[in-house]
CSV table of C-alpha atoms (C1' of nucleotides) in Angstrom, one decimal:
chain,number,residue,atom,x,y,z
A,918,UNK,CA,129.6,129.4,79.6
A,919,UNK,CA,130.1,126.3,77.5
A,920,UNK,CA,128.3,123.0,76.9
A,921,UNK,CA,129.4,121.5,80.2
A,922,UNK,CA,128.0,124.5,82.1
A,923,UNK,CA,124.7,124.1,80.3
A,924,UNK,CA,124.7,120.4,81.1
A,925,UNK,CA,125.4,121.1,84.8
A,926,UNK,CA,122.5,123.6,84.8
A,927,UNK,CA,120.1,121.0,83.2
A,928,UNK,CA,121.1,118.4,85.7
A,929,UNK,CA,120.7,120.7,88.7
A,930,UNK,CA,117.3,121.8,87.4
A,931,UNK,CA,116.1,118.2,87.5
A,932,UNK,CA,117.6,117.5,90.9
A,933,UNK,CA,119.6,119.9,92.9
A,934,UNK,CA,120.2,117.5,95.7
A,935,UNK,CA,122.7,115.3,93.8
A,936,UNK,CA,126.3,115.3,94.9
A,937,UNK,CA,129.1,117.1,93.0
A,938,UNK,CA,130.6,113.7,92.6
A,939,UNK,CA,127.5,112.5,90.6
A,940,UNK,CA,127.4,115.8,88.7
A,941,UNK,CA,131.1,115.5,87.8
A,942,UNK,CA,130.7,111.9,86.6
A,943,UNK,CA,127.8,112.9,84.4
A,944,UNK,CA,129.8,115.6,82.6
A,945,UNK,CA,133.1,113.9,82.7
A,946,UNK,CA,134.9,116.0,85.4
A,947,UNK,CA,136.1,115.5,88.9
A,948,UNK,CA,133.8,116.5,91.8
A,949,UNK,CA,136.1,119.4,92.5
A,950,UNK,CA,135.9,120.8,89.0
A,951,UNK,CA,132.1,120.4,88.9
A,952,UNK,CA,131.9,122.2,92.2
A,953,UNK,CA,134.1,125.0,91.0
A,954,UNK,CA,132.0,125.5,87.8
A,955,UNK,CA,128.7,125.5,89.8
A,956,UNK,CA,130.2,128.0,92.3
A,957,UNK,CA,131.1,130.3,89.4
A,958,UNK,CA,127.6,130.0,87.9
A,959,UNK,CA,126.2,131.1,91.2
A,960,UNK,CA,128.7,133.9,91.5
A,961,UNK,CA,127.8,135.2,88.1
A,962,UNK,CA,124.1,135.1,88.9
A,963,UNK,CA,123.3,132.5,86.2
A,964,UNK,CA,122.1,130.3,89.0
A,965,UNK,CA,120.0,132.6,91.2
A,966,UNK,CA,119.3,130.2,94.0
A,967,UNK,CA,118.6,126.7,95.1
A,968,UNK,CA,114.9,126.2,95.9
A,969,UNK,CA,112.1,123.7,96.2
A,970,UNK,CA,109.1,123.3,93.9
A,971,UNK,CA,105.9,123.1,95.9
A,972,UNK,CA,102.5,121.7,95.0
A,973,UNK,CA,100.5,124.9,95.3
A,974,UNK,CA,97.2,123.0,95.5
A,975,UNK,CA,98.5,121.0,98.5
A,976,UNK,CA,99.1,124.3,100.2
A,977,UNK,CA,95.6,125.5,99.7
A,978,UNK,CA,96.2,127.5,96.6
A,979,UNK,CA,93.6,125.9,94.3
A,980,UNK,CA,92.9,128.7,91.9
A,981,UNK,CA,95.3,130.2,89.4
A,982,UNK,CA,94.3,133.3,87.4
A,983,UNK,CA,95.9,135.8,85.1
A,984,UNK,CA,94.9,139.4,85.5
A,985,UNK,CA,95.3,142.0,82.8
A,986,UNK,CA,95.6,145.4,84.4
A,987,UNK,CA,94.8,148.7,82.7
A,988,UNK,CA,96.5,151.8,83.9
A,989,UNK,CA,95.9,155.3,82.7
A,990,UNK,CA,99.2,156.8,84.0
A,991,UNK,CA,102.6,155.4,83.7
A,992,UNK,CA,102.3,152.8,86.4
A,993,UNK,CA,106.1,152.8,86.8
A,994,UNK,CA,105.6,153.0,90.6
A,995,UNK,CA,102.9,150.4,90.8
A,996,UNK,CA,105.5,147.6,91.2
A,997,UNK,CA,105.7,148.0,94.9
A,998,UNK,CA,102.0,148.2,95.3
A,999,UNK,CA,101.5,145.0,93.4
A,1000,UNK,CA,104.4,143.3,95.2
A,1001,UNK,CA,102.5,144.1,98.4
A,1002,UNK,CA,99.7,141.7,97.5
A,1003,UNK,CA,101.0,138.3,98.6
A,1004,UNK,CA,98.8,136.3,96.2
A,1005,UNK,CA,100.5,138.0,93.1
A,1006,UNK,CA,103.2,135.6,91.9
A,1007,UNK,CA,104.3,137.4,88.8
A,1008,UNK,CA,103.9,141.0,87.5
A,1009,UNK,CA,105.0,142.0,84.0
A,1010,UNK,CA,104.7,145.2,81.9
A,1011,UNK,CA,103.3,144.2,78.6
A,1012,UNK,CA,102.9,145.5,75.1
A,1013,UNK,CA,99.3,144.7,74.0
A,1014,UNK,CA,95.8,144.9,75.2
A,1015,UNK,CA,96.7,146.2,78.7
A,1016,UNK,CA,99.6,147.7,80.7
A,1017,UNK,CA,100.4,144.9,83.2
A,1018,UNK,CA,99.9,141.2,83.4
A,1019,UNK,CA,99.7,139.4,86.8
A,1020,UNK,CA,99.7,135.8,87.7
A,1021,UNK,CA,97.7,135.2,90.9
A,1022,UNK,CA,97.1,132.2,93.1
A,1023,UNK,CA,94.4,132.0,95.7
A,1024,UNK,CA,92.6,129.5,97.8
A,1025,UNK,CA,89.3,130.0,95.9
A,1026,UNK,CA,87.2,132.3,93.8
A,1027,UNK,CA,86.2,134.3,96.8
A,1028,UNK,CA,89.8,135.1,97.7
A,1029,UNK,CA,90.5,136.0,94.0
A,1030,UNK,CA,87.8,138.6,94.3
A,1031,UNK,CA,89.6,140.0,97.3
A,1032,UNK,CA,92.8,140.2,95.4
A,1033,UNK,CA,91.1,142.0,92.5
A,1034,UNK,CA,89.8,144.6,94.9
A,1035,UNK,CA,93.3,145.2,96.2
A,1036,UNK,CA,94.7,145.4,92.7
A,1037,UNK,CA,92.1,148.0,91.9
A,1038,UNK,CA,93.3,150.1,94.8
A,1039,UNK,CA,96.9,150.2,93.5
A,1040,UNK,CA,97.9,153.7,92.2
A,1041,UNK,CA,97.2,154.2,88.5
A,1042,UNK,CA,95.0,151.1,88.1
A,1043,UNK,CA,91.9,151.9,86.1
A,1044,UNK,CA,90.6,148.5,85.3
A,1045,UNK,CA,91.2,144.7,85.3
A,1046,UNK,CA,90.3,141.8,83.1
A,1047,UNK,CA,90.6,138.3,84.6
A,1048,UNK,CA,91.4,135.0,82.9
A,1049,UNK,CA,90.8,132.0,85.1
A,1050,UNK,CA,92.8,128.8,84.7
A,1051,UNK,CA,90.6,125.7,84.3
A,1052,UNK,CA,93.4,123.2,83.9
A,1053,UNK,CA,97.2,123.4,83.8
A,1054,UNK,CA,98.7,121.2,81.1
A,1055,UNK,CA,102.2,121.8,82.4
A,1056,UNK,CA,104.5,124.3,84.2
A,1057,UNK,CA,108.1,123.2,83.6
A,1058,UNK,CA,111.6,124.4,83.6
A,1059,UNK,CA,113.1,125.1,80.1
A,1060,UNK,CA,116.0,123.0,79.0
B,336,UNK,CA,100.5,119.9,107.7
B,337,UNK,CA,100.9,122.4,110.5
B,338,UNK,CA,102.5,125.8,110.9
B,339,UNK,CA,106.0,124.2,111.4
B,340,UNK,CA,105.6,122.4,108.0
B,341,UNK,CA,104.6,125.7,106.4
B,342,UNK,CA,107.6,127.4,108.0
B,343,UNK,CA,110.0,124.7,106.7
B,344,UNK,CA,108.6,125.0,103.2
B,345,UNK,CA,109.1,128.8,103.3
B,346,UNK,CA,112.6,128.5,104.5
B,347,UNK,CA,113.5,125.9,101.9
B,348,UNK,CA,111.9,128.0,99.1
B,349,UNK,CA,114.3,130.8,100.1
B,350,UNK,CA,117.4,128.6,100.3
B,351,UNK,CA,117.2,124.8,99.8
B,352,UNK,CA,121.0,124.5,100.5
B,353,UNK,CA,120.8,125.2,104.3
B,354,UNK,CA,121.4,122.3,106.7
B,355,UNK,CA,118.7,120.5,108.7
B,356,UNK,CA,120.4,121.8,111.8
B,357,UNK,CA,119.8,125.4,110.6
B,358,UNK,CA,116.2,124.5,109.6
B,359,UNK,CA,115.6,122.8,112.9
B,360,UNK,CA,116.9,125.8,114.9
B,361,UNK,CA,114.8,128.2,112.9
B,362,UNK,CA,111.6,126.3,113.7
B,363,UNK,CA,112.5,125.1,117.2
B,364,UNK,CA,113.2,121.5,116.5
B,365,UNK,CA,116.2,119.1,116.4
B,366,UNK,CA,117.9,118.5,113.1
B,367,UNK,CA,116.6,115.0,113.1
B,368,UNK,CA,113.0,116.1,113.6
B,369,UNK,CA,113.3,118.8,110.9
B,370,UNK,CA,114.8,116.2,108.5
B,371,UNK,CA,111.9,113.8,109.2
B,372,UNK,CA,109.3,116.4,108.5
B,373,UNK,CA,110.9,117.5,105.2
B,374,UNK,CA,111.2,113.8,104.2
B,375,UNK,CA,107.5,113.3,104.7
B,376,UNK,CA,106.7,116.5,102.8
B,377,UNK,CA,108.6,115.1,99.9
B,378,UNK,CA,107.0,111.7,100.2
B,379,UNK,CA,103.5,113.2,100.2
B,380,UNK,CA,104.4,115.3,97.1
B,381,UNK,CA,103.9,118.7,98.8
B,382,UNK,CA,107.6,119.3,97.9
B,383,UNK,CA,107.9,118.1,94.3
B,384,UNK,CA,111.6,118.5,93.9
B,385,UNK,CA,114.7,120.5,94.8
B,386,UNK,CA,115.8,122.6,91.9
B,387,UNK,CA,117.7,125.8,90.9
B,388,UNK,CA,116.4,129.1,89.7
B,389,UNK,CA,118.1,130.2,86.6
B,390,UNK,CA,118.5,133.6,85.0
B,391,UNK,CA,116.9,133.0,81.7
B,392,UNK,CA,118.4,136.0,80.0
B,393,UNK,CA,121.9,134.8,81.0
B,394,UNK,CA,121.1,131.6,79.1
B,395,UNK,CA,120.1,133.5,75.9
B,396,UNK,CA,116.3,133.6,76.6
B,397,UNK,CA,115.8,137.3,76.4
B,398,UNK,CA,112.2,137.5,75.2
B,399,UNK,CA,109.2,136.4,77.3
B,400,UNK,CA,105.7,136.4,75.8
B,401,UNK,CA,102.2,135.1,76.6
B,402,UNK,CA,100.3,133.5,73.7
B,403,UNK,CA,96.5,133.2,73.7
B,404,UNK,CA,95.6,130.2,71.6
B,405,UNK,CA,92.2,129.9,70.0
B,406,UNK,CA,91.0,126.4,69.2
B,407,UNK,CA,87.8,125.4,67.4
B,408,UNK,CA,87.7,121.8,68.6
B,409,UNK,CA,88.2,120.6,72.1
B,410,UNK,CA,92.0,120.8,72.1
B,411,UNK,CA,92.1,118.1,74.8
B,412,UNK,CA,94.8,116.4,72.9
B,413,UNK,CA,96.8,119.5,72.2
B,414,UNK,CA,98.8,119.2,75.4
B,415,UNK,CA,101.4,116.8,73.9
B,416,UNK,CA,101.7,118.9,70.8
B,417,UNK,CA,102.4,122.0,72.8
B,418,UNK,CA,104.7,120.1,75.2
B,419,UNK,CA,106.7,119.3,72.1
B,420,UNK,CA,107.7,122.9,71.6
B,421,UNK,CA,110.7,123.4,73.9
B,422,UNK,CA,110.2,127.2,74.2
B,423,UNK,CA,106.8,126.7,75.8
B,424,UNK,CA,107.3,127.0,79.6
B,425,UNK,CA,103.6,126.8,80.7
B,426,UNK,CA,100.3,125.8,79.1
B,427,UNK,CA,97.0,126.4,80.7
B,428,UNK,CA,93.4,125.8,79.6
B,429,UNK,CA,91.5,129.0,80.4
B,430,UNK,CA,88.0,130.4,80.8
B,431,UNK,CA,87.9,133.6,78.9
B,432,UNK,CA,88.9,135.2,75.6
B,433,UNK,CA,90.7,132.1,74.3
B,434,UNK,CA,91.1,128.3,74.9
B,435,UNK,CA,94.7,128.0,76.0
B,436,UNK,CA,97.3,130.4,77.5
B,437,UNK,CA,101.0,129.8,76.9
B,438,UNK,CA,104.1,131.3,78.5
B,439,UNK,CA,106.9,131.3,76.0
B,440,UNK,CA,110.6,132.2,76.2
B,441,UNK,CA,112.9,132.7,73.2
B,442,UNK,CA,116.2,134.2,72.3
B,443,UNK,CA,114.6,137.1,70.3
B,444,UNK,CA,111.6,138.2,68.3
B,445,UNK,CA,112.6,136.1,65.3
B,446,UNK,CA,112.6,132.9,67.4
B,447,UNK,CA,109.3,133.9,68.8
B,448,UNK,CA,107.9,134.0,65.3
B,449,UNK,CA,109.2,130.5,64.7
B,450,UNK,CA,107.4,129.3,67.9
B,451,UNK,CA,104.2,130.9,66.8
B,452,UNK,CA,104.4,129.0,63.5
B,453,UNK,CA,104.8,125.8,65.3
B,454,UNK,CA,101.9,126.5,67.7
B,455,UNK,CA,99.8,127.2,64.7
B,456,UNK,CA,100.6,123.7,63.4
B,457,UNK,CA,99.3,122.0,66.5
B,458,UNK,CA,96.1,120.1,66.1
B,459,UNK,CA,93.0,122.2,66.7
B,460,UNK,CA,94.7,125.6,66.8
B,461,UNK,CA,92.8,128.2,64.7
B,462,UNK,CA,94.5,131.4,65.8
B,463,UNK,CA,96.9,133.1,68.3
B,464,UNK,CA,97.2,136.4,70.0
B,465,UNK,CA,100.6,137.4,71.4
B,466,UNK,CA,101.4,139.6,74.4
B,467,UNK,CA,105.1,140.5,74.6
B,468,UNK,CA,106.6,141.2,78.0
B,469,UNK,CA,108.5,144.6,78.1
B,470,UNK,CA,109.7,144.4,81.7
B,471,UNK,CA,109.3,141.9,84.5
B,472,UNK,CA,108.5,143.5,87.8
B,473,UNK,CA,109.0,140.3,89.6
B,474,UNK,CA,108.6,136.5,89.4
B,475,UNK,CA,108.6,135.1,92.9
B,476,UNK,CA,107.7,132.1,95.0
B,477,UNK,CA,104.5,132.6,97.1
B,478,UNK,CA,104.8,132.4,100.9
C,398,DC,C1',106.6,111.9,117.0
C,399,DT,C1',110.8,113.4,118.9
C,400,DT,C1',115.6,113.1,120.5
C,401,DG,C1',120.5,112.0,120.3
C,402,DA,C1',124.4,109.7,118.7
C,403,DA,C1',127.2,107.1,115.3
C,404,DA,C1',128.6,105.9,110.6
C,405,DA,C1',128.8,107.1,105.9
C,406,DG,C1',129.2,110.3,102.8
C,407,DA,C1',129.6,115.2,101.0
C,408,DC,C1',131.5,119.6,101.1
C,409,DT,C1',135.4,122.9,101.3
C,410,DA,C1',139.9,124.5,100.8
C,411,DA,C1',144.6,124.0,99.5
C,412,DA,C1',148.6,122.5,96.9
C,413,DA,C1',150.3,120.8,92.5
C,414,DT,C1',149.9,119.9,87.5
D,1389,DA,C1',141.1,125.4,84.8
D,1390,DT,C1',141.4,120.5,86.7
D,1391,DT,C1',143.0,116.9,89.9
D,1392,DT,C1',143.9,115.1,94.2
D,1393,DT,C1',144.0,114.9,99.1
D,1394,DA,C1',142.8,115.9,103.8
D,1395,DG,C1',139.9,117.9,107.3
D,1396,DT,C1',135.4,119.3,108.7
D,1397,DC,C1',130.6,119.4,108.5
D,1398,DT,C1',126.3,117.2,107.0
D,1399,DT,C1',123.2,113.8,106.0
D,1400,DT,C1',121.2,109.6,107.1
D,1401,DT,C1',120.0,105.9,109.9
D,1402,DC,C1',118.6,103.8,114.1
D,1403,DA,C1',117.8,102.8,118.9
D,1404,DA,C1',115.4,104.7,122.8
D,1405,DG,C1',112.3,108.0,125.3
DNA sequence: CTTGAAAAGACTAAAAT
DNA sequence: ATTTTAGTCTTTTCAAG
């Protein structure tokens, strides 16, 4: 993992459709060498997968919210329950004012209410606190 | 934007390296038709870009935290200031216990402290409250 | 909008340095 | 680990249904 690997990762984050020839030229290597480095980055799991970034609003997901979840018991097994709610994009165990933090996307406030009901039914959940996003300044990939 | 478009988006989210022939077969179209639909989804901005998903920990970003930012004044101009901090991955204006919510990734707790200092120096910021992530259950792409 | 085919270009693997 | 080369597959374009 050297500077060239980091450059390749940065270039692929910006545009993963570019050719290995272009990548190689940008970092000063042949296309074969660039390809080999990217292959190894994938193999080692540094690059998890190639994917597309989607405009969620265009897909009918207009509301973003963060949900702080309080849980009396351990909640170690709540991961599957939360993963079973399709609108939950992220779930983190946190240190602070609650046990778990969720990122949720729904079509509207009404659907958010439905999600909160389902979160409440997950084992160990004793309460929720919801933070609604009014405007997103940015959601970006780190350099 | 019909069911086939939604299927194509789902397939590309899982693996954007697959061929248009494979995509077409999966949705019951020729490779040319699949290609044309994806081209239009890009053109309309539904697909923002093709990118890679990176293991942040493998890149030395071991700590994830959410930072609630309090701001006395409007903070409408704070977006650029926050965008100037490279460790800030997301910034949202929220309705709730604070003005802005940040997602931050750093190498360690020490670097997180540095970021908090820089957040504090952004125009309009009067206070912060930090939630540290202990474990991430999942961070996924919505279907 | 979809199909099918043709040309250009990219990927993959292998041999040599 | 990188370069180069050759073969194969894919992307991209375009004419026609």
